[in-house]
Structures are given as C-alpha cells and as structure tokens.
XYZ file of C-alpha atoms in Angstrom:
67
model
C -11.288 -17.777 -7.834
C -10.056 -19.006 -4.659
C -12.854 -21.916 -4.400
C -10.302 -23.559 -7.205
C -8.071 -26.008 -6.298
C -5.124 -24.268 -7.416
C -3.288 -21.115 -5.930
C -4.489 -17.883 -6.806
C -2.519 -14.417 -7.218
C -4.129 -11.030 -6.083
C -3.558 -10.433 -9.699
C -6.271 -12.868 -10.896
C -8.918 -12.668 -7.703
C -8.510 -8.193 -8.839
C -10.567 -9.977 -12.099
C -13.266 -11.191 -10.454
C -14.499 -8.513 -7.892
C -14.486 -4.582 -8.405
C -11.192 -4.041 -6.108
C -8.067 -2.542 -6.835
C -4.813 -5.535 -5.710
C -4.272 -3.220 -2.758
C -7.112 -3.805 -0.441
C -7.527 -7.503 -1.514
C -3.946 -8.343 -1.043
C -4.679 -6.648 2.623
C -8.074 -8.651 3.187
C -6.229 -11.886 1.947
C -3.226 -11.300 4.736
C -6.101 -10.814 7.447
C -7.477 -14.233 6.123
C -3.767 -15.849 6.378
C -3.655 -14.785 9.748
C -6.957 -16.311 10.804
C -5.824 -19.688 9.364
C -8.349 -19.166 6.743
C -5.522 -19.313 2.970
C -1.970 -20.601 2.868
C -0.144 -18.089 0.890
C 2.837 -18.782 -1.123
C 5.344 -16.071 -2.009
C 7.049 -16.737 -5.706
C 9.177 -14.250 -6.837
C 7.291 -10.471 -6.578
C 3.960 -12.417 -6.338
C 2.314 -14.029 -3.139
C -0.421 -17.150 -4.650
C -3.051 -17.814 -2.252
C -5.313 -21.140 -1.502
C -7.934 -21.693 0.880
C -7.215 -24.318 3.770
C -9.300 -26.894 4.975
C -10.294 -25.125 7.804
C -10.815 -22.483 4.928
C -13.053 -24.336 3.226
C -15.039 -25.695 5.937
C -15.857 -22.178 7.289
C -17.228 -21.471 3.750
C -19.177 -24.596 3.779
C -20.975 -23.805 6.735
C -21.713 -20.242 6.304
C -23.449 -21.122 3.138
C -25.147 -24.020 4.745
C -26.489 -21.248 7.087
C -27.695 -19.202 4.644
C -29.763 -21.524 2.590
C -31.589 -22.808 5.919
C-alpha cells in the first residue's frame, strides 16, 4: 500500500499484512522518525506516504537483494 503515490491510513495498510492497526501504527511512527513516511494527521486518522529518501532506501535494498 504505501509504494502508492497517495497517502495511506493504518486502516488500509491493516488489509494488506496479518497485523492488528496497533503495532503498524507503532512501526509506521518509528519509520516517521527515521525520515523514512511523512504522516498526515486528518481528523482521528494519521495518512502516511513514503518520502523520497523513503523510497530510495526501498530501491536499494531491493537492488541488493536481486544481486
């Protein structure tokens, strides 16, 4: 979910992984905090996107793994 261009709830990236909200919304605040997602708070609901530097890390871990 979060490879999409638009933001993504806890809500919606719960539907694609076996986790309860809980633990991702914790994992996603440890990935804020590395510089990793911008997170957006609307209303009761924080919306999460990967930043560049996000996205580059990605990149090159799976560029790394298919070496």
């Amino acid at each position: 979910p979060l490879g999409r261009r638009s933001p993504q709830g806890a809500h919606a990236i719960e539907g694609a992984f076996d986790v309860a909200q809980s633990p991702i919304s914790h994992n996603m605040k440890v990935l804020r905090d590395a510089g990793l997602v911008d997170a957006d708070k609307r209303g009761l609901w924080v919306y999460y996107q990967p930043t560049a530097q996000g996205r580059a890390a990605v990149e090159a871990l799976l560029a790394a793994v298919r070496r």
